[in-house]
Amino acid sequence: MNCRFCNTPLNYEFLDLVNAPPSNSFLTFSQLNEPEVYYPLRVLVCDNCFLVQIDEYQKSSAIFNHEYVYFSSFSTSWLSHAKNYCEKVVERFSLGNNSRVVEIASNDGYLLQYFLERKIPVLGIEPTKNTAKVAIDKGIETVTEFFGLALAEVLVKKGLYADLLIGNNVLAHVPDINDFVAGMHHFLSPQGIITMEFPHLIQLIDNNQFDTIYHEHFSYLSLFTVQKIFLAQELEIFDVDEISTHGGSLRIYAKHVGDTSKEISAKVASLIQMEKSKGVDKIDYYKGFTDKVEQIKFDLLAFLVTQKNKGKKVVGYGAAAKGNTLLNYCGIKKDLIHFVVDANPNKQNKFLPGSHIPVVNEEILKLERPDYVIIFPWNLSAEIKQQLSYITEWGGRFLIPIPTIVID
């Protein structure tokens, strides 16, 4: 396997989570009798550009299809984040009804709806037809195709350009990152702005966030490496924000290299220097992560077996992809976790891939009154603990598994 950015042969393993089924391939009851496909989940790091990555074991078209079950609008905190972002960029970049805002991977319109409310022209690009339909029903024009240079060329031929081009948690999801960024360069208006958000590799390593590794995340990104990827396509990062979403993310702001209308913030060089001080540009930084991951596995299994022997009931909340990575790496099944609650009706009455733990609605939680609720989407733990605060009425407690086990 060669690096998806610089084509250097990959010789260094970062982490091997062994084999796992696709994290979003929820099963129906009848499918439990059928063979389940497992793919390697082995993470490598390039010793030239230091892009951390997995191979495209499962094609992106098979992951992001009409059965895709992630709808962004089910998280109230994510909606709040989207609304705040909209207010910030509209003011900072003086966006109005003569601007065009385009979001790549626009999902169910969770973000573009706020620009639409302000009468700013919008366009969504979303390959999963079921989520795109929800956006279209909101009045958001949506192209249901994968984004890359070919689609950018089609849109430009129609006279369409993006004045603000947004990609939230999509850069990590594209197998051909060079083609994707080339498409953004082609589609961006001469003085347009790109903003992209992605989980920060530094947070993943420093805070043991190995459960954010799954088959639909092809790349794990530092600003050091993303800057190289963008410059290769004549795009320049001129600002960066550190934000709290997904356990610690970066929001980058980029422009055409030839666009002199925007100053380069000192924050860009400062953050890259911080990454280098950690060793992000040295292979040694990536060694030893496996030991920390294994400790989480041992601690979680010890807790679950102890509770099982005490006759306690443990359940989960949030049928998230990160939860499936954790469960399958630890080998946890429904004998240790009785069920997982999720607010998304598209996941309810199905079974998690690999572990086959049933996914139920919140009413089952109230009926069963478990002793412990493990919050799998730990990045939303504050929101979820507030939502489920009533479990304390029967002595229920929360468990957060990452970065170390914490019982609250």
Short mmCIF file of N, CA and C in Angstrom, two decimals, residues 67-167:
data_model
loop_
_atom_site.label_atom_id
_atom_site.label_comp_id
_atom_site.label_asym_id
_atom_site.label_seq_id
_atom_site.Cartn_x
_atom_site.Cartn_y
_atom_site.Cartn_z
N GLU A 67 -28.71 3.48 2.23
CA GLU A 67 -29.04 2.93 3.55
C GLU A 67 -28.22 3.60 4.66
N TYR A 68 -27.52 4.66 4.35
CA TYR A 68 -26.70 5.35 5.34
C TYR A 68 -27.58 5.86 6.47
N VAL A 69 -27.17 5.60 7.71
CA VAL A 69 -28.08 5.82 8.85
C VAL A 69 -27.70 7.02 9.72
N TYR A 70 -26.66 7.77 9.33
CA TYR A 70 -26.28 8.91 10.16
C TYR A 70 -26.99 10.18 9.66
N PHE A 71 -27.84 10.73 10.50
CA PHE A 71 -28.53 11.98 10.21
C PHE A 71 -28.04 13.02 11.22
N SER A 72 -27.41 14.08 10.74
CA SER A 72 -26.76 15.06 11.61
C SER A 72 -27.73 15.75 12.57
N SER A 73 -28.97 15.93 12.15
CA SER A 73 -29.90 16.75 12.92
C SER A 73 -30.41 16.08 14.19
N PHE A 74 -30.02 14.82 14.45
CA PHE A 74 -30.46 14.16 15.69
C PHE A 74 -29.67 14.63 16.91
N SER A 75 -28.60 15.39 16.69
CA SER A 75 -27.82 15.92 17.81
C SER A 75 -28.12 17.40 17.98
N THR A 76 -28.69 17.76 19.13
CA THR A 76 -29.02 19.17 19.37
C THR A 76 -27.75 20.01 19.52
N SER A 77 -26.70 19.43 20.10
CA SER A 77 -25.45 20.19 20.25
C SER A 77 -24.80 20.44 18.89
N TRP A 78 -24.93 19.50 17.98
CA TRP A 78 -24.37 19.67 16.64
C TRP A 78 -25.15 20.75 15.87
N LEU A 79 -26.46 20.79 16.05
CA LEU A 79 -27.25 21.85 15.43
C LEU A 79 -26.86 23.21 15.97
N SER A 80 -26.63 23.30 17.26
CA SER A 80 -26.19 24.55 17.87
C SER A 80 -24.83 24.97 17.32
N HIS A 81 -23.93 24.00 17.16
CA HIS A 81 -22.61 24.27 16.58
C HIS A 81 -22.76 24.81 15.17
N ALA A 82 -23.66 24.21 14.38
CA ALA A 82 -23.87 24.64 13.00
C ALA A 82 -24.43 26.06 12.93
N LYS A 83 -25.38 26.36 13.79
CA LYS A 83 -25.98 27.69 13.80
C LYS A 83 -24.96 28.75 14.18
N ASN A 84 -24.15 28.46 15.18
CA ASN A 84 -23.11 29.41 15.62
C ASN A 84 -22.09 29.64 14.51
N TYR A 85 -21.73 28.58 13.81
CA TYR A 85 -20.79 28.71 12.68
C TYR A 85 -21.37 29.63 11.62
N CYS A 86 -22.63 29.41 11.27
CA CYS A 86 -23.30 30.22 10.25
C CYS A 86 -23.23 31.70 10.63
N GLU A 87 -23.60 32.01 11.86
CA GLU A 87 -23.59 33.41 12.31
C GLU A 87 -22.18 34.00 12.21
N LYS A 88 -21.18 33.21 12.57
CA LYS A 88 -19.79 33.70 12.59
C LYS A 88 -19.30 34.01 11.18
N VAL A 89 -19.49 33.07 10.22
CA VAL A 89 -18.91 33.29 8.89
C VAL A 89 -19.70 34.32 8.09
N VAL A 90 -21.00 34.41 8.32
CA VAL A 90 -21.79 35.43 7.62
C VAL A 90 -21.27 36.81 7.99
N GLU A 91 -21.01 37.01 9.27
CA GLU A 91 -20.50 38.31 9.71
C GLU A 91 -19.06 38.52 9.27
N ARG A 92 -18.20 37.52 9.45
CA ARG A 92 -16.78 37.71 9.15
C ARG A 92 -16.52 37.95 7.67
N PHE A 93 -17.25 37.23 6.80
CA PHE A 93 -16.97 37.31 5.37
C PHE A 93 -18.04 38.08 4.59
N SER A 94 -18.94 38.75 5.32
CA SER A 94 -19.96 39.62 4.71
C SER A 94 -20.76 38.89 3.63
N LEU A 95 -21.25 37.71 3.97
CA LEU A 95 -22.03 36.92 3.03
C LEU A 95 -23.45 37.48 2.92
N GLY A 96 -23.99 37.46 1.71
CA GLY A 96 -25.35 37.97 1.50
C GLY A 96 -26.03 37.25 0.36
N ASN A 97 -27.08 37.87 -0.18
CA ASN A 97 -27.87 37.18 -1.21
C ASN A 97 -27.17 37.11 -2.56
N ASN A 98 -25.99 37.72 -2.68
CA ASN A 98 -25.19 37.59 -3.90
C ASN A 98 -24.08 36.55 -3.73
N SER A 99 -24.03 35.91 -2.58
CA SER A 99 -23.03 34.88 -2.32
C SER A 99 -23.64 33.50 -2.57
N ARG A 100 -22.79 32.52 -2.84
CA ARG A 100 -23.27 31.14 -2.93
C ARG A 100 -22.50 30.31 -1.91
N VAL A 101 -23.25 29.68 -1.01
CA VAL A 101 -22.66 28.82 0.01
C VAL A 101 -22.91 27.37 -0.39
N VAL A 102 -21.86 26.58 -0.47
CA VAL A 102 -21.97 25.18 -0.87
C VAL A 102 -21.37 24.31 0.22
N GLU A 103 -22.09 23.27 0.61
CA GLU A 103 -21.53 22.32 1.57
C GLU A 103 -21.36 20.96 0.92
N ILE A 104 -20.17 20.42 1.05
CA ILE A 104 -19.89 19.06 0.61
C ILE A 104 -20.19 18.12 1.77
N ALA A 105 -20.93 17.05 1.50
CA ALA A 105 -21.43 16.15 2.54
C ALA A 105 -22.41 16.90 3.42
N SER A 106 -23.44 17.44 2.79
CA SER A 106 -24.41 18.32 3.45
C SER A 106 -25.45 17.56 4.26
N ASN A 107 -25.43 16.23 4.17
CA ASN A 107 -26.30 15.38 4.98
C ASN A 107 -27.76 15.82 4.87
N ASP A 108 -28.42 16.02 6.01
CA ASP A 108 -29.86 16.31 5.99
C ASP A 108 -30.17 17.81 6.02
N GLY A 109 -29.16 18.62 5.67
CA GLY A 109 -29.38 20.07 5.65
C GLY A 109 -29.22 20.73 7.00
N TYR A 110 -28.61 20.03 7.94
CA TYR A 110 -28.45 20.51 9.32
C TYR A 110 -27.79 21.90 9.38
N LEU A 111 -26.88 22.21 8.43
CA LEU A 111 -26.15 23.47 8.42
C LEU A 111 -26.71 24.46 7.40
N LEU A 112 -26.93 24.02 6.18
CA LEU A 112 -27.36 24.94 5.13
C LEU A 112 -28.71 25.58 5.42
N GLN A 113 -29.52 24.92 6.26
CA GLN A 113 -30.82 25.50 6.61
C GLN A 113 -30.67 26.88 7.26
N TYR A 114 -29.58 27.10 7.99
CA TYR A 114 -29.40 28.38 8.67
C TYR A 114 -28.99 29.49 7.69
N PHE A 115 -28.25 29.13 6.64
CA PHE A 115 -27.96 30.11 5.58
C PHE A 115 -29.23 30.42 4.78
N LEU A 116 -30.03 29.38 4.53
CA LEU A 116 -31.27 29.56 3.78
C LEU A 116 -32.21 30.51 4.50
N GLU A 117 -32.26 30.41 5.82
CA GLU A 117 -33.09 31.32 6.63
C GLU A 117 -32.70 32.77 6.42
N ARG A 118 -31.42 33.01 6.08
CA ARG A 118 -30.92 34.36 5.87
C ARG A 118 -31.00 34.78 4.40
N LYS A 119 -31.68 33.96 3.58
CA LYS A 119 -31.87 34.25 2.15
C LYS A 119 -30.55 34.22 1.37
N ILE A 120 -29.59 33.46 1.87
CA ILE A 120 -28.32 33.29 1.16
C ILE A 120 -28.42 32.05 0.28
N PRO A 121 -28.14 32.15 -1.01
CA PRO A 121 -28.24 30.98 -1.91
C PRO A 121 -27.34 29.84 -1.45
N VAL A 122 -27.88 28.64 -1.46
CA VAL A 122 -27.13 27.47 -0.98
C VAL A 122 -27.22 26.32 -1.98
N LEU A 123 -26.26 25.44 -1.89
CA LEU A 123 -26.26 24.20 -2.65
C LEU A 123 -25.63 23.12 -1.79
N GLY A 124 -26.31 22.00 -1.66
CA GLY A 124 -25.76 20.86 -0.95
C GLY A 124 -25.24 19.82 -1.91
N ILE A 125 -24.17 19.14 -1.53
CA ILE A 125 -23.65 18.01 -2.29
C ILE A 125 -23.59 16.83 -1.33
N GLU A 126 -24.42 15.83 -1.57
CA GLU A 126 -24.60 14.72 -0.62
C GLU A 126 -24.92 13.44 -1.38
N PRO A 127 -24.00 12.45 -1.34
CA PRO A 127 -24.22 11.22 -2.12
C PRO A 127 -25.25 10.26 -1.53
N THR A 128 -25.57 10.38 -0.23
CA THR A 128 -26.52 9.44 0.36
C THR A 128 -27.94 9.98 0.16
N LYS A 129 -28.70 9.27 -0.65
CA LYS A 129 -29.99 9.79 -1.11
C LYS A 129 -31.02 9.93 0.01
N ASN A 130 -30.93 9.06 1.03
CA ASN A 130 -31.93 9.16 2.10
C ASN A 130 -31.74 10.41 2.95
N THR A 131 -30.49 10.78 3.24
CA THR A 131 -30.28 12.02 3.99
C THR A 131 -30.51 13.24 3.10
N ALA A 132 -30.12 13.14 1.83
CA ALA A 132 -30.32 14.26 0.90
C ALA A 132 -31.80 14.58 0.74
N LYS A 133 -32.64 13.56 0.77
CA LYS A 133 -34.08 13.79 0.61
C LYS A 133 -34.62 14.68 1.73
N VAL A 134 -34.11 14.47 2.95
CA VAL A 134 -34.55 15.31 4.07
C VAL A 134 -34.17 16.76 3.82
N ALA A 135 -32.96 16.98 3.29
CA ALA A 135 -32.52 18.35 2.98
C ALA A 135 -33.36 18.96 1.86
N ILE A 136 -33.63 18.17 0.84
CA ILE A 136 -34.44 18.66 -0.28
C ILE A 136 -35.83 19.05 0.20
N ASP A 137 -36.38 18.27 1.11
CA ASP A 137 -37.70 18.58 1.68
C ASP A 137 -37.69 19.88 2.48
N LYS A 138 -36.49 20.30 2.92
CA LYS A 138 -36.36 21.59 3.63
C LYS A 138 -36.20 22.76 2.66
N GLY A 139 -36.17 22.46 1.35
CA GLY A 139 -35.99 23.50 0.35
C GLY A 139 -34.55 23.74 -0.03
N ILE A 140 -33.64 22.82 0.33
CA ILE A 140 -32.22 22.95 0.03
C ILE A 140 -31.90 22.18 -1.25
N GLU A 141 -31.52 22.91 -2.28
CA GLU A 141 -31.12 22.25 -3.53
C GLU A 141 -29.92 21.36 -3.25
N THR A 142 -29.98 20.10 -3.68
CA THR A 142 -28.93 19.14 -3.33
C THR A 142 -28.57 18.27 -4.53
N VAL A 143 -27.27 18.17 -4.78
CA VAL A 143 -26.75 17.27 -5.81
C VAL A 143 -26.39 15.96 -5.13
N THR A 144 -27.00 14.86 -5.57
CA THR A 144 -26.77 13.57 -4.89
C THR A 144 -25.67 12.77 -5.61
N GLU A 145 -24.46 13.28 -5.51
CA GLU A 145 -23.30 12.62 -6.10
C GLU A 145 -22.09 12.81 -5.18
N PHE A 146 -21.06 11.99 -5.40
CA PHE A 146 -19.80 12.17 -4.69
C PHE A 146 -19.05 13.36 -5.28
N PHE A 147 -18.41 14.13 -4.41
CA PHE A 147 -17.66 15.29 -4.87
C PHE A 147 -16.23 14.91 -5.21
N GLY A 148 -15.74 15.49 -6.27
CA GLY A 148 -14.36 15.36 -6.70
C GLY A 148 -14.15 16.28 -7.89
N LEU A 149 -13.02 16.17 -8.56
CA LEU A 149 -12.72 17.05 -9.67
C LEU A 149 -13.75 16.92 -10.80
N ALA A 150 -14.20 15.69 -11.07
CA ALA A 150 -15.16 15.50 -12.18
C ALA A 150 -16.46 16.24 -11.92
N LEU A 151 -17.00 16.15 -10.71
CA LEU A 151 -18.25 16.87 -10.40
C LEU A 151 -18.00 18.37 -10.40
N ALA A 152 -16.86 18.82 -9.89
CA ALA A 152 -16.54 20.24 -9.88
C ALA A 152 -16.53 20.79 -11.30
N GLU A 153 -15.98 20.05 -12.23
CA GLU A 153 -15.93 20.49 -13.62
C GLU A 153 -17.33 20.60 -14.21
N VAL A 154 -18.21 19.67 -13.87
CA VAL A 154 -19.60 19.71 -14.34
C VAL A 154 -20.30 20.96 -13.81
N LEU A 155 -20.12 21.24 -12.53
CA LEU A 155 -20.79 22.39 -11.91
C LEU A 155 -20.26 23.70 -12.48
N VAL A 156 -18.95 23.78 -12.70
CA VAL A 156 -18.36 25.00 -13.25
C VAL A 156 -18.85 25.25 -14.67
N LYS A 157 -19.01 24.18 -15.44
CA LYS A 157 -19.54 24.32 -16.80
C LYS A 157 -20.95 24.89 -16.81
N LYS A 158 -21.66 24.67 -15.71
CA LYS A 158 -23.02 25.24 -15.56
C LYS A 158 -22.98 26.67 -15.03
N GLY A 159 -21.77 27.19 -14.83
CA GLY A 159 -21.62 28.56 -14.32
C GLY A 159 -21.70 28.67 -12.82
N LEU A 160 -21.54 27.56 -12.13
CA LEU A 160 -21.63 27.57 -10.66
C LEU A 160 -20.24 27.59 -10.04
N TYR A 161 -20.07 28.47 -9.05
CA TYR A 161 -18.86 28.51 -8.24
C TYR A 161 -19.29 28.66 -6.78
N ALA A 162 -18.39 28.34 -5.88
CA ALA A 162 -18.67 28.49 -4.45
C ALA A 162 -17.92 29.69 -3.90
N ASP A 163 -18.64 30.60 -3.26
CA ASP A 163 -18.00 31.71 -2.56
C ASP A 163 -17.57 31.28 -1.16
N LEU A 164 -18.37 30.42 -0.56
CA LEU A 164 -17.99 29.74 0.68
C LEU A 164 -18.21 28.25 0.46
N LEU A 165 -17.15 27.48 0.54
CA LEU A 165 -17.21 26.04 0.31
C LEU A 165 -16.90 25.35 1.63
N ILE A 166 -17.87 24.60 2.14
CA ILE A 166 -17.80 24.02 3.48
C ILE A 166 -17.66 22.50 3.40
N GLY A 167 -16.86 21.96 4.29
CA GLY A 167 -16.78 20.50 4.43
C GLY A 167 -16.55 20.15 5.88
#
